[in-house]
Short mmCIF file of C-alpha atoms in Angstrom, two decimals:
data_model
loop_
_atom_site.label_atom_id
_atom_site.label_comp_id
_atom_site.label_asym_id
_atom_site.label_seq_id
_atom_site.Cartn_x
_atom_site.Cartn_y
_atom_site.Cartn_z
CA MET J 1 8.27 60.80 -64.33
CA PHE J 2 9.54 63.78 -62.34
CA ALA J 3 8.02 65.66 -59.40
CA SER J 4 5.88 68.78 -59.83
CA VAL J 5 6.83 72.23 -58.59
CA GLN J 6 3.72 72.10 -56.40
CA GLU J 7 5.28 69.27 -54.40
CA ALA J 8 8.22 71.49 -53.47
CA GLU J 9 6.02 74.49 -52.70
CA ASP J 10 3.83 72.39 -50.39
CA PHE J 11 6.88 70.99 -48.60
CA LEU J 12 8.39 74.43 -48.03
CA ALA J 13 5.10 75.72 -46.63
CA ALA J 14 4.75 72.74 -44.27
CA ASN J 15 8.42 72.80 -43.15
CA PRO J 16 9.40 76.45 -42.54
CA ASP J 17 12.34 75.40 -40.35
CA ILE J 18 14.22 73.47 -43.04
CA GLU J 19 17.41 75.33 -43.99
CA LEU J 20 19.32 72.91 -46.20
CA PHE J 21 18.54 70.28 -48.83
CA GLU J 22 20.67 67.30 -49.82
CA LEU J 23 20.24 66.71 -53.54
CA PHE J 24 21.44 63.23 -54.47
CA VAL J 25 21.54 60.78 -57.34
CA LEU J 26 22.46 57.12 -56.88
CA ASP J 27 25.46 55.99 -58.93
CA GLY J 28 26.18 52.51 -60.26
CA ASN J 29 27.84 51.45 -57.02
CA GLY J 30 24.81 52.52 -55.01
CA VAL J 31 26.66 55.53 -53.60
CA PRO J 32 24.52 58.68 -53.20
CA ARG J 33 26.30 61.67 -54.76
CA GLY J 34 25.16 65.25 -55.13
CA LYS J 35 25.10 68.70 -53.57
CA LEU J 36 23.96 70.53 -50.45
CA LEU J 37 21.57 73.36 -51.34
CA HIS J 38 20.10 76.24 -49.39
CA ARG J 39 16.36 76.64 -48.99
CA GLU J 40 16.05 79.39 -51.58
CA GLU J 41 17.63 77.14 -54.25
CA LEU J 42 15.06 74.34 -54.06
CA LEU J 43 12.27 75.61 -56.31
CA ALA J 44 14.64 76.15 -59.22
CA VAL J 45 15.57 72.46 -59.09
CA TYR J 46 11.93 71.51 -59.58
CA GLN J 47 11.38 74.15 -62.25
CA SER J 48 14.39 73.58 -64.50
CA GLY J 49 16.49 70.80 -62.97
CA ARG J 50 19.99 70.97 -61.56
CA PRO J 51 23.21 70.55 -63.53
CA LEU J 52 25.49 67.74 -62.39
CA PRO J 53 28.80 66.76 -64.03
CA SER J 54 28.73 63.81 -66.40
CA THR J 55 31.52 62.12 -64.45
CA LEU J 56 29.24 61.77 -61.42
CA LEU J 57 27.73 58.53 -62.73
CA GLY J 58 31.03 57.03 -63.85
CA LEU J 59 33.04 57.10 -60.62
CA THR J 60 34.67 54.25 -58.74
CA LEU J 61 33.56 53.30 -55.26
CA HIS J 62 36.23 55.70 -53.95
CA GLY J 63 34.94 58.59 -56.08
CA GLU J 64 37.66 58.56 -58.72
CA ASP J 65 37.14 59.35 -62.41
CA VAL J 66 37.27 56.42 -64.84
CA GLU J 67 38.60 57.68 -68.17
CA ASP J 68 37.37 54.62 -70.10
CA SER J 69 33.77 55.35 -69.08
CA GLY J 70 33.37 57.90 -71.88
CA LEU J 71 32.02 60.42 -69.38
CA VAL J 72 35.25 62.34 -68.72
CA TRP J 73 37.50 63.90 -71.36
CA GLU J 74 35.55 62.93 -74.49
CA VAL J 75 32.59 65.03 -73.34
CA GLY J 76 34.54 67.63 -71.36
CA ASP J 77 32.82 66.61 -68.10
CA ILE J 78 29.71 68.30 -69.46
CA ASP J 79 26.87 69.35 -67.18
CA CYS J 80 23.86 67.02 -67.31
CA ARG J 81 20.50 68.07 -65.90
CA ALA J 82 18.79 66.02 -63.22
CA TYR J 83 15.24 66.47 -61.92
CA PRO J 84 13.57 65.48 -58.61
CA LEU J 85 11.67 62.21 -58.22
CA PRO J 86 8.11 62.27 -56.88
CA GLY J 87 7.81 61.63 -53.14
CA SER J 88 11.55 61.81 -52.50
CA LEU J 89 11.53 65.20 -50.75
CA GLN J 90 11.76 64.23 -47.08
CA ARG J 91 13.20 65.46 -43.79
CA LEU J 92 16.43 63.93 -42.44
CA PRO J 93 15.61 63.65 -38.71
CA TRP J 94 19.15 62.89 -37.56
CA ARG J 95 20.73 66.09 -38.87
CA GLN J 96 21.68 68.89 -36.44
CA ILE J 97 20.86 71.63 -38.93
CA PRO J 98 17.23 71.20 -40.10
CA THR J 99 17.81 69.39 -43.40
CA ALA J 100 15.77 67.52 -45.99
CA ALA J 101 16.81 65.32 -48.90
CA VAL J 102 15.56 65.12 -52.46
CA GLN J 103 16.49 62.31 -54.84
CA VAL J 104 17.05 63.21 -58.48
CA SER J 105 17.48 61.26 -61.69
CA MET J 106 18.95 62.26 -65.02
CA HIS J 107 16.57 63.70 -67.62
CA PRO J 108 16.19 61.37 -70.65
CA SER J 109 17.49 64.05 -73.06
CA GLU J 110 18.80 66.96 -70.98
CA GLY J 111 20.77 64.53 -68.83
CA LEU J 112 22.81 63.02 -71.64
CA PRO J 113 25.39 61.52 -71.75
CA ALA J 114 25.09 60.59 -68.05
CA THR J 115 21.51 59.33 -68.56
CA VAL J 116 22.82 56.06 -70.03
CA ALA J 117 24.64 55.32 -66.77
CA ASP J 118 21.76 56.21 -64.42
CA PRO J 119 20.82 52.93 -62.66
CA ARG J 120 17.22 53.98 -62.13
CA HIS J 121 16.77 54.58 -65.86
CA LEU J 122 17.90 51.01 -66.55
CA LEU J 123 15.27 49.64 -64.16
CA VAL J 124 12.59 51.82 -65.73
CA ARG J 125 13.44 50.47 -69.20
CA VAL J 126 13.25 46.86 -68.02
CA ILE J 127 9.94 47.48 -66.23
CA ASP J 128 8.49 49.22 -69.29
CA ALA J 129 9.39 46.22 -71.46
CA LEU J 130 7.53 43.90 -69.08
CA LYS J 131 4.52 46.20 -68.95
CA ALA J 132 4.40 46.33 -72.75
CA ASP J 133 3.77 42.57 -72.65
CA GLY J 134 1.06 42.93 -70.00
CA TYR J 135 3.10 42.15 -66.87
CA GLN J 136 3.19 44.42 -63.80
CA PRO J 137 6.25 43.56 -61.67
CA VAL J 138 5.76 43.53 -57.89
CA MET J 139 8.80 43.49 -55.60
CA ALA J 140 9.97 43.84 -52.02
CA CYS J 141 13.44 44.14 -50.53
CA GLU J 142 14.91 42.60 -47.37
CA LEU J 143 18.20 44.23 -46.38
CA GLU J 144 20.47 42.77 -43.71
CA PHE J 145 23.06 44.94 -41.99
CA TYR J 146 25.45 45.00 -39.05
CA LEU J 147 25.32 47.63 -36.32
CA LEU J 148 28.96 48.36 -35.54
CA ASP J 149 30.75 50.56 -33.06
CA GLN J 150 32.16 53.74 -34.58
CA GLN J 151 35.39 52.89 -32.71
CA ARG J 152 37.54 49.92 -33.78
CA ASP J 153 38.82 47.32 -31.29
CA ALA J 154 42.38 47.17 -29.94
CA GLN J 155 43.54 45.40 -33.12
CA GLY J 156 41.94 48.05 -35.34
CA ARG J 157 39.14 45.76 -36.45
CA PRO J 158 35.43 46.58 -36.64
CA GLN J 159 33.35 45.37 -33.69
CA PRO J 160 29.63 45.14 -32.81
CA ALA J 161 28.09 48.24 -31.29
CA LEU J 162 27.39 48.39 -27.57
CA ASP J 163 24.00 47.22 -26.35
CA ALA J 164 21.70 49.60 -24.52
CA ASP J 165 22.90 48.08 -21.23
CA GLY J 166 26.53 48.84 -22.08
CA GLY J 167 27.58 45.32 -23.01
CA ARG J 168 28.82 44.15 -26.38
CA PRO J 169 27.02 41.29 -28.16
CA ARG J 170 29.35 38.33 -28.50
CA SER J 171 27.16 35.35 -29.35
CA THR J 172 24.81 34.57 -32.20
CA GLN J 173 21.18 34.61 -31.09
CA VAL J 174 19.20 34.27 -34.29
CA TYR J 175 15.62 35.50 -33.82
CA GLY J 176 16.62 36.61 -30.32
CA LEU J 177 14.15 39.06 -28.80
CA ARG J 178 16.52 40.40 -26.16
CA GLU J 179 18.89 41.42 -28.96
CA LEU J 180 16.15 43.57 -30.49
CA GLU J 181 15.27 45.01 -27.09
CA GLN J 182 18.88 46.08 -26.64
CA ILE J 183 18.73 48.21 -29.80
CA GLU J 184 15.26 49.57 -29.07
CA PRO J 185 16.33 53.26 -29.06
CA PHE J 186 17.78 52.81 -32.56
CA LEU J 187 14.75 50.87 -33.78
CA ALA J 188 12.33 53.45 -32.36
CA ASP J 189 14.01 56.28 -34.24
CA LEU J 190 14.36 54.21 -37.40
CA TYR J 191 10.70 53.18 -37.49
CA ALA J 192 9.65 56.77 -36.78
CA ALA J 193 11.83 58.04 -39.62
CA CYS J 194 10.49 55.38 -41.99
CA LYS J 195 6.91 56.28 -41.07
CA ALA J 196 7.59 59.97 -41.67
CA GLN J 197 9.03 59.18 -45.10
CA GLY J 198 6.33 56.73 -46.11
CA ILE J 199 8.69 53.77 -46.16
CA PRO J 200 6.79 50.59 -45.17
CA ALA J 201 9.31 49.07 -42.73
CA ARG J 202 7.84 45.99 -41.10
CA THR J 203 9.30 42.95 -39.31
CA ALA J 204 12.62 43.27 -37.45
CA ILE J 205 14.75 40.16 -36.94
CA SER J 206 17.95 39.50 -35.02
CA GLU J 207 20.03 37.67 -37.61
CA TYR J 208 22.78 35.03 -37.60
CA ALA J 209 25.58 37.07 -36.03
CA PRO J 210 26.14 39.46 -33.11
CA GLY J 211 24.87 42.90 -34.09
CA GLN J 212 23.29 41.69 -37.34
CA VAL J 213 19.74 42.88 -38.07
CA GLU J 214 17.17 42.54 -40.84
CA ILE J 215 14.07 44.66 -41.34
CA THR J 216 11.64 43.76 -44.10
CA LEU J 217 9.99 46.25 -46.44
CA GLU J 218 6.47 45.74 -47.77
CA HIS J 219 5.94 44.58 -51.36
CA GLY J 220 4.50 46.82 -54.05
CA ASP J 221 5.19 48.37 -57.44
CA ALA J 222 8.73 47.34 -58.40
CA LEU J 223 10.09 50.82 -59.11
CA LEU J 224 8.56 52.31 -55.96
CA ALA J 225 9.85 49.39 -53.90
CA MET J 226 13.42 50.01 -55.07
CA ASP J 227 13.08 53.77 -54.49
CA GLN J 228 12.04 52.92 -50.94
CA ALA J 229 14.95 50.50 -50.51
CA VAL J 230 17.44 53.17 -51.57
CA ARG J 231 16.02 55.74 -49.15
CA TYR J 232 15.65 53.17 -46.39
CA LYS J 233 19.35 52.33 -46.60
CA ARG J 234 20.21 56.03 -46.19
CA LEU J 235 17.87 56.24 -43.19
CA VAL J 236 19.49 53.23 -41.52
CA LYS J 237 22.94 54.74 -41.90
CA GLY J 238 21.84 58.18 -40.73
CA VAL J 239 19.90 56.98 -37.67
CA ALA J 240 22.73 54.63 -36.71
CA HIS J 241 25.19 57.52 -36.86
CA LYS J 242 22.90 59.57 -34.61
CA HIS J 243 23.09 56.75 -32.05
CA GLY J 244 26.88 56.54 -32.17
CA MET J 245 26.90 53.46 -34.38
CA GLN J 246 27.85 52.57 -37.92
CA ALA J 247 25.40 50.63 -40.11
CA CYS J 248 27.42 48.28 -42.31
CA PHE J 249 26.00 46.82 -45.54
CA MET J 250 29.25 45.14 -46.57
CA ALA J 251 28.53 41.66 -47.94
CA LYS J 252 31.05 39.86 -45.71
CA PRO J 253 32.52 42.13 -43.01
CA PHE J 254 33.78 39.22 -40.82
CA ASP J 255 35.35 35.99 -42.03
CA HIS J 256 33.91 33.91 -39.17
CA LEU J 257 30.40 35.41 -39.10
CA ALA J 258 27.40 35.43 -41.42
CA GLY J 259 27.44 37.56 -44.53
CA THR J 260 24.78 40.17 -45.25
CA GLY J 261 22.35 39.70 -48.09
CA MET J 262 19.66 41.62 -49.90
CA HIS J 263 16.81 39.20 -50.55
CA MET J 264 14.50 40.35 -53.33
CA HIS J 265 10.91 39.13 -53.43
CA VAL J 266 9.28 39.26 -56.85
CA SER J 267 6.05 38.35 -58.60
CA LEU J 268 4.10 39.51 -61.63
CA ALA J 269 0.56 40.86 -61.67
CA ASP J 270 -1.88 41.51 -64.49
CA GLU J 271 -3.35 44.95 -65.14
CA GLN J 272 -6.07 44.30 -62.56
CA GLY J 273 -3.50 43.48 -59.89
CA ASN J 274 -4.04 39.71 -59.85
CA ASN J 275 -0.96 37.68 -58.98
CA LEU J 276 0.06 35.71 -62.07
CA PHE J 277 2.29 33.44 -59.97
CA ALA J 278 -0.66 32.39 -57.76
CA SER J 279 -1.42 28.68 -57.65
CA GLU J 280 -2.62 26.05 -55.19
CA ALA J 281 0.51 24.15 -56.21
CA LYS J 282 3.36 25.04 -53.87
CA GLU J 283 5.77 25.51 -56.79
CA GLY J 284 3.50 28.20 -58.21
CA SER J 285 1.98 28.70 -61.64
CA ALA J 286 3.47 27.76 -64.99
CA LEU J 287 4.38 31.42 -65.41
CA LEU J 288 6.33 31.35 -62.14
CA ARG J 289 8.29 28.33 -63.35
CA GLN J 290 9.17 30.11 -66.59
CA ALA J 291 10.28 33.14 -64.60
CA VAL J 292 12.53 30.93 -62.48
CA GLY J 293 13.90 29.34 -65.65
CA GLY J 294 14.81 32.76 -67.00
CA MET J 295 16.48 33.89 -63.79
CA LEU J 296 18.55 30.70 -63.67
CA ALA J 297 19.52 30.95 -67.35
CA SER J 298 20.73 34.55 -66.94
CA LEU J 299 22.22 34.17 -63.46
CA LEU J 300 25.89 34.02 -64.41
CA ASP J 301 25.56 36.88 -66.91
CA SER J 302 23.88 39.02 -64.21
CA LEU J 303 26.08 38.09 -61.27
CA LEU J 304 28.18 41.26 -61.33
CA LEU J 305 25.01 43.29 -60.73
CA PHE J 306 24.06 41.08 -57.78
CA CYS J 307 27.59 40.84 -56.36
CA PRO J 308 29.45 43.95 -57.54
CA ASN J 309 32.56 43.98 -55.34
CA ALA J 310 35.52 41.76 -54.48
CA ASN J 311 34.17 41.26 -50.98
CA SER J 312 30.78 40.16 -52.34
CA TYR J 313 32.14 36.72 -53.23
CA ARG J 314 33.42 35.96 -49.74
CA ARG J 315 29.77 35.52 -48.75
CA PHE J 316 29.40 32.35 -50.86
CA GLN J 317 30.15 29.64 -48.31
CA ALA J 318 28.46 26.28 -47.84
CA HIS J 319 26.00 25.80 -44.98
CA SER J 320 25.84 29.54 -44.36
CA TYR J 321 22.34 30.14 -45.79
CA ALA J 322 24.05 32.03 -48.61
CA PRO J 323 23.46 30.71 -52.15
CA LEU J 324 26.12 28.68 -53.93
CA ALA J 325 24.53 27.31 -57.08
CA PRO J 326 21.93 28.03 -59.80
CA THR J 327 19.19 26.14 -57.95
CA TRP J 328 15.58 26.66 -56.97
CA GLY J 329 13.21 25.06 -54.51
CA VAL J 330 10.00 25.39 -52.56
CA ASP J 331 10.30 26.76 -49.03
CA ASN J 332 13.97 25.80 -49.01
CA ARG J 333 16.71 28.14 -47.75
CA THR J 334 19.58 26.10 -49.20
CA VAL J 335 18.82 27.22 -52.78
CA SER J 336 19.33 30.50 -54.65
CA LEU J 337 15.72 31.00 -55.77
CA ARG J 338 13.15 30.09 -53.12
CA VAL J 339 9.38 29.91 -53.53
CA PRO J 340 8.09 30.62 -50.00
CA GLY J 341 5.13 28.75 -48.61
CA GLY J 342 1.82 30.39 -47.73
CA PRO J 343 -1.62 30.91 -49.25
CA ALA J 344 -1.96 30.48 -53.01
CA HIS J 345 -2.45 34.20 -53.70
CA THR J 346 0.92 35.03 -52.10
CA ARG J 347 3.06 32.88 -54.44
CA HIS J 348 6.28 34.63 -55.39
CA VAL J 349 10.03 34.04 -55.72
CA GLU J 350 12.60 35.04 -53.12
CA HIS J 351 15.83 35.81 -54.98
CA ARG J 352 18.58 35.17 -52.40
CA ILE J 353 21.75 35.86 -54.39
CA CYS J 354 22.36 39.60 -53.92
CA GLY J 355 24.72 40.88 -51.28
CA ALA J 356 23.61 43.85 -49.21
CA ASP J 357 26.25 45.83 -51.12
CA ALA J 358 24.33 45.55 -54.41
CA ASN J 359 22.64 48.57 -56.00
CA PRO J 360 18.88 47.86 -55.61
CA TYR J 361 18.05 49.39 -59.01
CA LEU J 362 20.58 47.30 -60.90
CA ALA J 363 19.80 44.11 -59.00
CA ALA J 364 16.08 44.54 -59.66
CA ALA J 365 16.71 45.30 -63.33
CA ALA J 366 18.75 42.11 -63.73
CA ILE J 367 16.14 40.00 -61.92
CA LEU J 368 13.26 41.35 -64.00
CA ALA J 369 15.20 41.08 -67.26
CA GLY J 370 15.91 37.45 -66.43
CA ILE J 371 12.23 36.85 -65.71
CA HIS J 372 11.26 38.44 -69.02
CA ARG J 373 13.69 36.15 -70.82
CA GLY J 374 12.11 33.13 -69.17
CA LEU J 375 8.62 34.19 -70.21
CA ARG J 376 9.57 34.95 -73.80
CA GLU J 377 11.54 31.73 -74.25
CA ARG J 378 9.21 29.62 -72.07
CA LEU J 379 12.18 28.24 -70.15
CA ASP J 380 11.77 25.21 -67.91
CA PRO J 381 13.78 25.40 -64.65
CA GLY J 382 13.62 21.66 -64.07
CA ALA J 383 12.47 20.00 -60.87
CA PRO J 384 12.78 22.01 -57.65
CA VAL J 385 15.48 20.91 -55.22
CA GLN J 386 14.27 19.01 -52.20
CA GLY J 387 16.40 18.69 -49.09
CA ASN J 388 19.98 19.95 -48.84
CA GLY J 389 20.62 22.09 -51.91
CA TYR J 390 24.30 22.46 -51.01
CA ALA J 391 24.86 18.69 -51.26
CA GLN J 392 22.91 18.33 -54.51
CA ALA J 393 24.49 21.20 -56.46
CA LYS J 394 26.01 20.07 -59.77
CA GLN J 395 27.51 23.43 -60.70
CA PHE J 396 28.43 26.43 -58.61
CA LEU J 397 28.43 30.21 -58.81
CA PRO J 398 31.83 31.82 -59.38
CA THR J 399 33.54 32.82 -56.15
CA GLU J 400 35.93 35.26 -57.82
CA TRP J 401 35.16 38.79 -58.96
CA SER J 402 36.92 38.56 -62.33
CA ALA J 403 34.74 35.65 -63.47
CA SER J 404 31.54 37.69 -63.18
CA LEU J 405 33.24 40.66 -64.85
CA HIS J 406 34.14 38.42 -67.79
CA ALA J 407 30.67 36.87 -67.95
CA LEU J 408 28.85 40.22 -68.10
CA GLU J 409 31.31 41.69 -70.58
CA HIS J 410 30.88 38.80 -73.04
CA SER J 411 27.14 38.24 -72.65
CA ALA J 412 25.09 38.91 -75.78
CA TRP J 413 21.94 38.58 -73.68
CA ALA J 414 23.13 41.30 -71.27
CA ARG J 415 23.96 43.69 -74.10
CA ASP J 416 20.42 43.27 -75.39
CA ALA J 417 18.79 43.46 -71.93
CA PHE J 418 20.80 46.33 -70.43
CA GLY J 419 22.12 48.19 -73.47
CA ALA J 420 25.67 48.51 -74.77
CA GLU J 421 26.02 52.10 -73.54
CA PHE J 422 25.14 51.25 -69.94
CA LEU J 423 27.48 48.26 -69.96
CA ARG J 424 30.33 50.35 -71.39
CA VAL J 425 30.20 52.70 -68.40
CA TYR J 426 29.48 50.10 -65.73
CA LEU J 427 32.15 47.66 -66.89
CA ALA J 428 34.72 50.44 -67.23
CA VAL J 429 34.13 51.39 -63.59
CA LYS J 430 34.28 47.80 -62.39
CA ARG J 431 37.44 47.03 -64.36
CA ALA J 432 39.11 50.10 -62.87
CA GLU J 433 38.11 49.01 -59.38
CA TYR J 434 39.34 45.47 -60.04
CA ARG J 435 42.77 46.70 -61.17
CA GLN J 436 43.08 48.99 -58.15
CA PHE J 437 41.93 46.33 -55.67
CA MET J 438 44.30 43.70 -57.04
CA GLY J 439 47.14 46.24 -57.09
CA GLU J 440 46.99 46.89 -53.35
CA VAL J 441 49.37 45.08 -50.99
CA GLY J 442 48.25 44.83 -47.38
CA GLU J 443 48.12 42.89 -44.14
CA GLN J 444 46.78 39.65 -45.63
CA ASP J 445 49.61 39.52 -48.18
CA TRP J 446 52.20 40.06 -45.46
CA ARG J 447 50.63 37.41 -43.20
CA TRP J 448 50.60 34.83 -45.99
CA TYR J 449 53.75 35.55 -47.95
CA LEU J 450 56.20 37.83 -46.14
CA THR J 451 58.19 35.00 -44.58
CA ASN J 452 56.80 31.95 -46.35
CA ALA J 453 57.31 32.79 -50.01
#
């Protein structure tokens, strides 16, 4: 479960120049939080863990304590021990001071009470439940992002980063090759960093808006794939910063441009590695259909984990290639759950609902828990949508944050799938963020109501 001391000793011997180590744990919002350690402190982390305050995994997006989480005053902000994850000790090539990072997770017993709020632990529990029934989950993550200028425009708004030739992209050139050529210095450093860290970054695509990019990650063991997605996101941000840019994973940073999603590819294998979704039929095996049925049945109850922020719901717009309804189809990008075409042995489901702002661990846990529900209850998803899924939708996903908060809070299925203790912390954080967000008065309010109300 945790890395050996030998791993740290080998790294230190192979990297004598490294002076500092970023120790980080991923919180419920997907924000890395931790400490900066000196070289001589590293081995002790591997030997006996590192204490971190219980409040660390119950903070809002802005880093504020949430008293209702149960991780603050009731437990005296107690220290909880976290230990390094295997393979996470890697150099950070963009840092001026030679620095490496190591990802940690809370110990099952020494990390209490914060263990219950650790997103990676939730995913492990869901995966273990599937494995107990003979299913090995396989996943891959596609993360879209914008490359923005670190400087705002004259109106104080974010703007696309400058191209290599000094211009600024203004038009949408989906699948444009020149657009990728213009960010070649960034891509070269990013691919090199991914290779050094063992992150299988593959195809790069110019997406549906100026400065929008997607790079696919290779499929594999579900837990490892999400570990890689978490570290990949940090690499993208760090390399972009080195190049004078800002990598933005906000779900909808511009009202008139495409949103950014996190497409999750998922299948199940048996213990010999055979794809249980494989079928000559384009809609996949009977097991795949049950998995789709489970994901659709649990979609509303899981939506807060897929779309965790107020801005997440601005992405749901018709004819934008973003999902709008609990629908599925074969090789159809107008539905929420897509079964891509290809050879029979590659059959899988592309889950298209998550925004790029979602926590990969929590999103994966919700997807896999939904799949497990479908298998246990043998749920039928109905006929796949053919043609325009937007036009055929009979019901729609909520487009307001509070609706998904309410759905998760009152879901008996979610309490069973995710645990009451995890939900207590997560919902407390999200309710606090909701109250704060709705309590702010800003430019949009003034533009709409200052003179018209």
